[in-house]
């Protein structure tokens, strides 16, 4: 299993065909969506930084991972990098699936608590 892991040096040196093969094999053997998406996100960055074409690398695998697997923190963190892989309607559904109302409300409450904690010492300080 470890022989298929890719370090970031390989992600930025190997050719597209080799990377597609290794990433596909890695996912087929491990079903590790988190690391697979991280590898593919690094390739999105490589596409922006280099003259080589790394656009839409493993498009079907990306679509499968985002649409069919369990929602994870990594998927929520990197999903915006893959917007072009989806039609507008699919993108809206994906966003709703990854960011449920319950999760969004919990995050907003946590942010509000942080803001209250910042203001509280000032509100109750003795002059």
Short mmCIF file of N, CA and C in Angstrom, two decimals:
data_model
loop_
_atom_site.label_atom_id
_atom_site.label_comp_id
_atom_site.label_asym_id
_atom_site.label_seq_id
_atom_site.Cartn_x
_atom_site.Cartn_y
_atom_site.Cartn_z
N UNK A 1 0.84 -1.20 0.00
CA UNK A 1 0.00 0.00 0.00
C UNK A 1 0.88 1.25 0.00
N UNK A 2 1.94 1.28 0.77
CA UNK A 2 2.80 2.46 0.83
C UNK A 2 3.56 2.71 -0.46
N UNK A 3 3.73 1.65 -1.30
CA UNK A 3 4.47 1.86 -2.54
C UNK A 3 3.72 2.76 -3.51
N UNK A 4 2.43 2.98 -3.28
CA UNK A 4 1.63 3.84 -4.16
C UNK A 4 1.50 5.26 -3.62
N UNK A 5 1.95 5.50 -2.41
CA UNK A 5 1.87 6.86 -1.85
C UNK A 5 2.81 7.77 -2.63
N UNK A 6 2.37 8.98 -2.82
CA UNK A 6 3.17 9.95 -3.57
C UNK A 6 3.59 11.08 -2.66
N UNK A 7 4.86 11.44 -2.70
CA UNK A 7 5.26 12.63 -1.98
C UNK A 7 5.09 13.82 -2.92
N UNK A 8 5.16 15.01 -2.37
CA UNK A 8 4.88 16.19 -3.16
C UNK A 8 5.94 16.45 -4.22
N UNK A 9 7.15 15.97 -3.99
CA UNK A 9 8.19 16.11 -5.00
C UNK A 9 7.81 15.33 -6.26
N UNK A 10 7.31 14.11 -6.10
CA UNK A 10 6.87 13.33 -7.25
C UNK A 10 5.67 13.97 -7.93
N UNK A 11 4.77 14.54 -7.13
CA UNK A 11 3.58 15.17 -7.72
C UNK A 11 3.94 16.32 -8.64
N UNK A 12 5.07 16.95 -8.40
CA UNK A 12 5.46 18.09 -9.22
C UNK A 12 6.54 17.76 -10.26
N UNK A 13 6.93 16.47 -10.35
CA UNK A 13 7.95 16.09 -11.32
C UNK A 13 7.46 15.06 -12.34
N UNK A 14 6.62 14.15 -11.92
CA UNK A 14 6.18 13.08 -12.82
C UNK A 14 5.25 13.60 -13.90
N UNK A 15 5.18 12.86 -15.00
CA UNK A 15 4.29 13.23 -16.10
C UNK A 15 2.86 12.87 -15.77
N UNK A 16 1.95 13.50 -16.50
CA UNK A 16 0.52 13.35 -16.24
C UNK A 16 0.07 11.89 -16.31
N UNK A 17 0.47 11.18 -17.34
CA UNK A 17 0.04 9.79 -17.51
C UNK A 17 0.48 8.93 -16.33
N UNK A 18 1.70 9.12 -15.89
CA UNK A 18 2.22 8.36 -14.76
C UNK A 18 1.46 8.69 -13.48
N UNK A 19 1.20 9.97 -13.26
CA UNK A 19 0.46 10.38 -12.07
C UNK A 19 -0.96 9.86 -12.09
N UNK A 20 -1.62 9.91 -13.23
CA UNK A 20 -2.98 9.39 -13.31
C UNK A 20 -3.01 7.90 -12.97
N UNK A 21 -2.06 7.17 -13.49
CA UNK A 21 -1.98 5.74 -13.20
C UNK A 21 -1.74 5.47 -11.72
N UNK A 22 -0.79 6.18 -11.14
CA UNK A 22 -0.46 5.94 -9.73
C UNK A 22 -1.58 6.37 -8.79
N UNK A 23 -2.21 7.49 -9.08
CA UNK A 23 -3.30 7.95 -8.21
C UNK A 23 -4.50 7.02 -8.33
N UNK A 24 -4.81 6.59 -9.54
CA UNK A 24 -5.93 5.64 -9.73
C UNK A 24 -5.67 4.34 -8.99
N UNK A 25 -4.46 3.83 -9.13
CA UNK A 25 -4.09 2.58 -8.44
C UNK A 25 -4.17 2.76 -6.93
N UNK A 26 -3.67 3.89 -6.45
CA UNK A 26 -3.72 4.17 -5.02
C UNK A 26 -5.16 4.17 -4.52
N UNK A 27 -6.04 4.85 -5.24
CA UNK A 27 -7.43 4.91 -4.78
C UNK A 27 -8.10 3.53 -4.88
N UNK A 28 -7.83 2.80 -5.95
CA UNK A 28 -8.44 1.47 -6.11
C UNK A 28 -8.03 0.52 -4.99
N UNK A 29 -6.79 0.64 -4.56
CA UNK A 29 -6.31 -0.27 -3.51
C UNK A 29 -6.69 0.18 -2.11
N UNK A 30 -6.76 1.49 -1.87
CA UNK A 30 -6.96 1.97 -0.50
C UNK A 30 -8.35 2.56 -0.25
N UNK A 31 -9.00 3.05 -1.27
CA UNK A 31 -10.27 3.79 -1.14
C UNK A 31 -10.11 4.97 -0.18
N UNK A 32 -8.94 5.54 -0.17
CA UNK A 32 -8.61 6.69 0.68
C UNK A 32 -8.94 7.98 -0.07
N UNK A 33 -10.16 8.45 0.09
CA UNK A 33 -10.62 9.64 -0.62
C UNK A 33 -9.87 10.88 -0.17
N UNK A 34 -9.51 10.96 1.09
CA UNK A 34 -8.85 12.14 1.63
C UNK A 34 -7.51 12.39 0.94
N UNK A 35 -6.63 11.41 0.95
CA UNK A 35 -5.32 11.60 0.31
C UNK A 35 -5.44 11.72 -1.20
N UNK A 36 -6.37 11.01 -1.79
CA UNK A 36 -6.55 11.11 -3.24
C UNK A 36 -6.94 12.53 -3.63
N UNK A 37 -7.85 13.12 -2.90
CA UNK A 37 -8.26 14.50 -3.19
C UNK A 37 -7.11 15.47 -2.94
N UNK A 38 -6.30 15.22 -1.93
CA UNK A 38 -5.14 16.07 -1.68
C UNK A 38 -4.16 15.99 -2.84
N UNK A 39 -3.92 14.79 -3.36
CA UNK A 39 -3.05 14.64 -4.53
C UNK A 39 -3.61 15.41 -5.72
N UNK A 40 -4.89 15.26 -5.95
CA UNK A 40 -5.51 15.92 -7.09
C UNK A 40 -5.56 17.44 -6.92
N UNK A 41 -5.69 17.91 -5.69
CA UNK A 41 -5.64 19.35 -5.44
C UNK A 41 -4.24 19.88 -5.73
N UNK A 42 -3.21 19.12 -5.37
CA UNK A 42 -1.84 19.53 -5.68
C UNK A 42 -1.64 19.61 -7.19
N UNK A 43 -2.27 18.71 -7.93
CA UNK A 43 -2.16 18.76 -9.39
C UNK A 43 -2.91 19.96 -9.97
N UNK A 44 -3.97 20.38 -9.30
CA UNK A 44 -4.66 21.61 -9.74
C UNK A 44 -3.72 22.80 -9.58
N UNK A 45 -2.98 22.82 -8.50
CA UNK A 45 -2.02 23.90 -8.27
C UNK A 45 -0.89 23.81 -9.30
N UNK A 46 -0.42 22.60 -9.57
CA UNK A 46 0.62 22.42 -10.59
C UNK A 46 0.14 22.91 -11.95
N UNK A 47 -1.12 22.67 -12.26
CA UNK A 47 -1.68 23.14 -13.52
C UNK A 47 -1.60 24.65 -13.63
N UNK A 48 -1.85 25.33 -12.52
CA UNK A 48 -1.79 26.80 -12.52
C UNK A 48 -0.36 27.33 -12.59
N UNK A 49 0.58 26.59 -12.02
CA UNK A 49 1.96 27.07 -11.93
C UNK A 49 2.84 26.70 -13.12
N UNK A 50 2.45 25.71 -13.88
CA UNK A 50 3.33 25.23 -14.94
C UNK A 50 2.69 25.37 -16.31
N UNK A 51 3.50 25.17 -17.32
CA UNK A 51 3.01 25.21 -18.71
C UNK A 51 2.39 23.87 -19.10
N UNK A 52 2.67 22.82 -18.33
CA UNK A 52 2.10 21.51 -18.63
C UNK A 52 0.60 21.51 -18.35
N UNK A 53 -0.13 20.68 -19.09
CA UNK A 53 -1.58 20.61 -18.94
C UNK A 53 -1.95 19.55 -17.90
N UNK A 54 -2.43 20.00 -16.75
CA UNK A 54 -2.92 19.10 -15.72
C UNK A 54 -4.38 19.40 -15.40
N UNK A 55 -5.09 20.00 -16.34
CA UNK A 55 -6.49 20.30 -16.12
C UNK A 55 -7.33 19.03 -16.26
N UNK A 56 -8.33 18.93 -15.44
CA UNK A 56 -9.28 17.83 -15.43
C UNK A 56 -8.61 16.46 -15.28
N UNK A 57 -7.58 16.38 -14.46
CA UNK A 57 -6.91 15.11 -14.19
C UNK A 57 -7.90 14.20 -13.47
N UNK A 58 -8.05 12.98 -13.98
CA UNK A 58 -8.92 11.96 -13.39
C UNK A 58 -10.31 12.51 -13.08
N UNK A 59 -10.90 13.13 -14.05
CA UNK A 59 -12.20 13.79 -13.88
C UNK A 59 -13.27 12.84 -13.32
N UNK A 60 -13.35 11.65 -13.86
CA UNK A 60 -14.39 10.71 -13.40
C UNK A 60 -14.15 10.26 -11.96
N UNK A 61 -12.89 10.10 -11.58
CA UNK A 61 -12.58 9.72 -10.20
C UNK A 61 -12.96 10.85 -9.24
N UNK A 62 -12.66 12.09 -9.62
CA UNK A 62 -13.03 13.24 -8.79
C UNK A 62 -14.53 13.29 -8.61
N UNK A 63 -15.26 13.13 -9.71
CA UNK A 63 -16.71 13.18 -9.65
C UNK A 63 -17.25 12.06 -8.75
N UNK A 64 -16.69 10.87 -8.88
CA UNK A 64 -17.13 9.75 -8.06
C UNK A 64 -16.89 10.04 -6.58
N UNK A 65 -15.69 10.50 -6.26
CA UNK A 65 -15.35 10.75 -4.85
C UNK A 65 -16.29 11.80 -4.26
N UNK A 66 -16.51 12.90 -4.96
CA UNK A 66 -17.33 13.97 -4.40
C UNK A 66 -18.81 13.61 -4.37
N UNK A 67 -19.29 12.87 -5.35
CA UNK A 67 -20.73 12.60 -5.42
C UNK A 67 -21.15 11.31 -4.74
N UNK A 68 -20.22 10.36 -4.57
CA UNK A 68 -20.63 9.05 -4.07
C UNK A 68 -20.06 8.66 -2.72
N UNK A 69 -18.99 9.30 -2.28
CA UNK A 69 -18.39 8.88 -1.02
C UNK A 69 -18.87 9.76 0.13
N UNK A 70 -18.53 9.34 1.33
CA UNK A 70 -18.92 10.07 2.53
C UNK A 70 -18.28 11.45 2.57
N UNK A 71 -19.03 12.43 3.00
CA UNK A 71 -18.53 13.79 3.13
C UNK A 71 -17.49 13.85 4.25
N UNK A 72 -16.33 14.39 3.93
CA UNK A 72 -15.26 14.51 4.92
C UNK A 72 -14.76 15.94 4.96
N UNK A 73 -13.95 16.21 5.95
CA UNK A 73 -13.37 17.55 6.08
C UNK A 73 -12.50 17.90 4.86
N UNK A 74 -11.75 16.93 4.38
CA UNK A 74 -10.89 17.17 3.21
C UNK A 74 -11.72 17.51 1.98
N UNK A 75 -12.83 16.83 1.79
CA UNK A 75 -13.69 17.13 0.65
C UNK A 75 -14.25 18.54 0.76
N UNK A 76 -14.65 18.92 1.97
CA UNK A 76 -15.17 20.28 2.16
C UNK A 76 -14.07 21.33 1.97
N UNK A 77 -12.86 21.00 2.37
CA UNK A 77 -11.76 21.96 2.29
C UNK A 77 -11.32 22.21 0.84
N UNK A 78 -11.30 21.17 0.02
CA UNK A 78 -10.74 21.30 -1.32
C UNK A 78 -11.78 21.33 -2.45
N UNK A 79 -13.04 21.24 -2.11
CA UNK A 79 -14.04 21.08 -3.17
C UNK A 79 -14.09 22.24 -4.14
N UNK A 80 -13.81 23.44 -3.70
CA UNK A 80 -13.88 24.61 -4.59
C UNK A 80 -12.86 24.53 -5.73
N UNK A 81 -11.78 23.78 -5.55
CA UNK A 81 -10.79 23.64 -6.61
C UNK A 81 -11.31 22.83 -7.79
N UNK A 82 -12.39 22.10 -7.58
CA UNK A 82 -12.90 21.19 -8.60
C UNK A 82 -14.24 21.63 -9.18
N UNK A 83 -14.58 22.88 -9.05
CA UNK A 83 -15.86 23.38 -9.52
C UNK A 83 -16.07 23.13 -11.01
N UNK A 84 -15.02 23.25 -11.79
CA UNK A 84 -15.13 23.07 -13.24
C UNK A 84 -15.43 21.62 -13.64
N UNK A 85 -15.30 20.70 -12.73
CA UNK A 85 -15.57 19.29 -13.00
C UNK A 85 -17.07 18.99 -13.00
N UNK A 86 -17.89 19.94 -12.55
CA UNK A 86 -19.32 19.71 -12.35
C UNK A 86 -20.16 20.73 -13.09
N UNK A 87 -21.34 20.29 -13.52
CA UNK A 87 -22.32 21.21 -14.10
C UNK A 87 -22.87 22.08 -12.96
N UNK A 88 -23.50 23.18 -13.32
CA UNK A 88 -24.00 24.13 -12.32
C UNK A 88 -24.97 23.46 -11.35
N UNK A 89 -25.90 22.67 -11.88
CA UNK A 89 -26.89 22.00 -11.03
C UNK A 89 -26.21 21.00 -10.08
N UNK A 90 -25.24 20.25 -10.61
CA UNK A 90 -24.50 19.30 -9.77
C UNK A 90 -23.71 20.02 -8.68
N UNK A 91 -23.16 21.17 -9.03
CA UNK A 91 -22.36 21.94 -8.06
C UNK A 91 -23.22 22.39 -6.89
N UNK A 92 -24.43 22.83 -7.18
CA UNK A 92 -25.34 23.25 -6.11
C UNK A 92 -25.70 22.06 -5.22
N UNK A 93 -25.96 20.91 -5.82
CA UNK A 93 -26.27 19.72 -5.04
C UNK A 93 -25.07 19.28 -4.20
N UNK A 94 -23.89 19.36 -4.79
CA UNK A 94 -22.68 18.98 -4.07
C UNK A 94 -22.44 19.90 -2.88
N UNK A 95 -22.63 21.18 -3.09
CA UNK A 95 -22.45 22.15 -2.00
C UNK A 95 -23.43 21.86 -0.88
N UNK A 96 -24.68 21.58 -1.21
CA UNK A 96 -25.68 21.25 -0.19
C UNK A 96 -25.32 19.96 0.53
N UNK A 97 -24.78 19.01 -0.19
CA UNK A 97 -24.43 17.72 0.41
C UNK A 97 -23.22 17.86 1.35
N UNK A 98 -22.24 18.63 0.95
CA UNK A 98 -21.04 18.78 1.77
C UNK A 98 -21.24 19.70 2.97
N UNK A 99 -22.07 20.72 2.78
CA UNK A 99 -22.26 21.72 3.83
C UNK A 99 -23.72 21.70 4.28
N UNK A 100 -24.04 20.77 5.13
CA UNK A 100 -25.41 20.67 5.63
C UNK A 100 -25.73 21.87 6.51
N UNK A 101 -26.99 22.16 6.65
CA UNK A 101 -27.43 23.30 7.46
C UNK A 101 -26.95 23.16 8.90
N UNK A 102 -27.04 21.96 9.44
CA UNK A 102 -26.61 21.71 10.82
C UNK A 102 -25.14 22.07 11.01
N UNK A 103 -24.31 21.66 10.07
CA UNK A 103 -22.87 21.93 10.16
C UNK A 103 -22.59 23.43 10.03
N UNK A 104 -23.26 24.10 9.11
CA UNK A 104 -23.06 25.54 8.91
C UNK A 104 -23.47 26.31 10.16
N UNK A 105 -24.61 25.94 10.74
CA UNK A 105 -25.07 26.62 11.96
C UNK A 105 -24.09 26.40 13.10
N UNK A 106 -23.58 25.19 13.25
CA UNK A 106 -22.61 24.91 14.30
C UNK A 106 -21.35 25.75 14.12
N UNK A 107 -20.88 25.88 12.88
CA UNK A 107 -19.70 26.70 12.62
C UNK A 107 -19.97 28.17 12.93
N UNK A 108 -21.15 28.67 12.57
CA UNK A 108 -21.48 30.08 12.84
C UNK A 108 -21.60 30.34 14.34
N UNK A 109 -22.16 29.39 15.09
CA UNK A 109 -22.27 29.54 16.54
C UNK A 109 -20.87 29.57 17.16
N UNK A 110 -19.97 28.73 16.68
CA UNK A 110 -18.60 28.73 17.20
C UNK A 110 -17.92 30.07 16.92
N UNK A 111 -18.14 30.62 15.73
CA UNK A 111 -17.57 31.92 15.39
C UNK A 111 -18.15 33.01 16.29
N UNK A 112 -19.44 32.95 16.55
CA UNK A 112 -20.09 33.92 17.41
C UNK A 112 -19.55 33.84 18.84
N UNK A 113 -19.34 32.63 19.33
CA UNK A 113 -18.77 32.47 20.67
C UNK A 113 -17.38 33.07 20.75
N UNK A 114 -16.59 32.88 19.71
CA UNK A 114 -15.24 33.47 19.68
C UNK A 114 -15.32 35.00 19.74
N UNK A 115 -16.26 35.57 19.01
CA UNK A 115 -16.42 37.02 19.01
C UNK A 115 -16.88 37.52 20.38
N UNK A 116 -17.79 36.80 21.01
CA UNK A 116 -18.27 37.19 22.34
C UNK A 116 -17.12 37.12 23.34
N UNK A 117 -16.29 36.09 23.25
CA UNK A 117 -15.15 35.96 24.17
C UNK A 117 -14.17 37.11 24.00
N UNK A 118 -14.04 37.62 22.79
CA UNK A 118 -13.14 38.76 22.56
C UNK A 118 -13.70 40.03 23.17
N UNK A 119 -15.01 40.20 23.14
CA UNK A 119 -15.65 41.43 23.62
C UNK A 119 -15.91 41.38 25.12
N UNK A 120 -16.14 40.22 25.65
CA UNK A 120 -16.52 40.06 27.07
C UNK A 120 -15.57 40.72 28.04
N UNK A 121 -14.27 40.55 27.96
CA UNK A 121 -13.41 41.22 28.95
C UNK A 121 -13.56 42.75 28.93
N UNK A 122 -13.78 43.32 27.76
CA UNK A 122 -13.95 44.76 27.68
C UNK A 122 -15.29 45.19 28.28
N UNK A 123 -16.31 44.41 28.10
CA UNK A 123 -17.64 44.76 28.58
C UNK A 123 -17.72 44.71 30.11
N UNK A 124 -16.97 43.83 30.73
CA UNK A 124 -17.07 43.66 32.16
C UNK A 124 -15.83 44.13 32.92
N UNK A 125 -15.01 44.91 32.29
CA UNK A 125 -13.81 45.37 32.98
C UNK A 125 -14.15 46.49 33.97
N UNK A 126 -13.36 46.57 35.01
CA UNK A 126 -13.55 47.61 36.02
C UNK A 126 -12.74 48.83 35.59
N UNK A 127 -13.39 50.04 35.60
CA UNK A 127 -12.67 51.24 35.18
C UNK A 127 -11.60 51.66 36.15
#
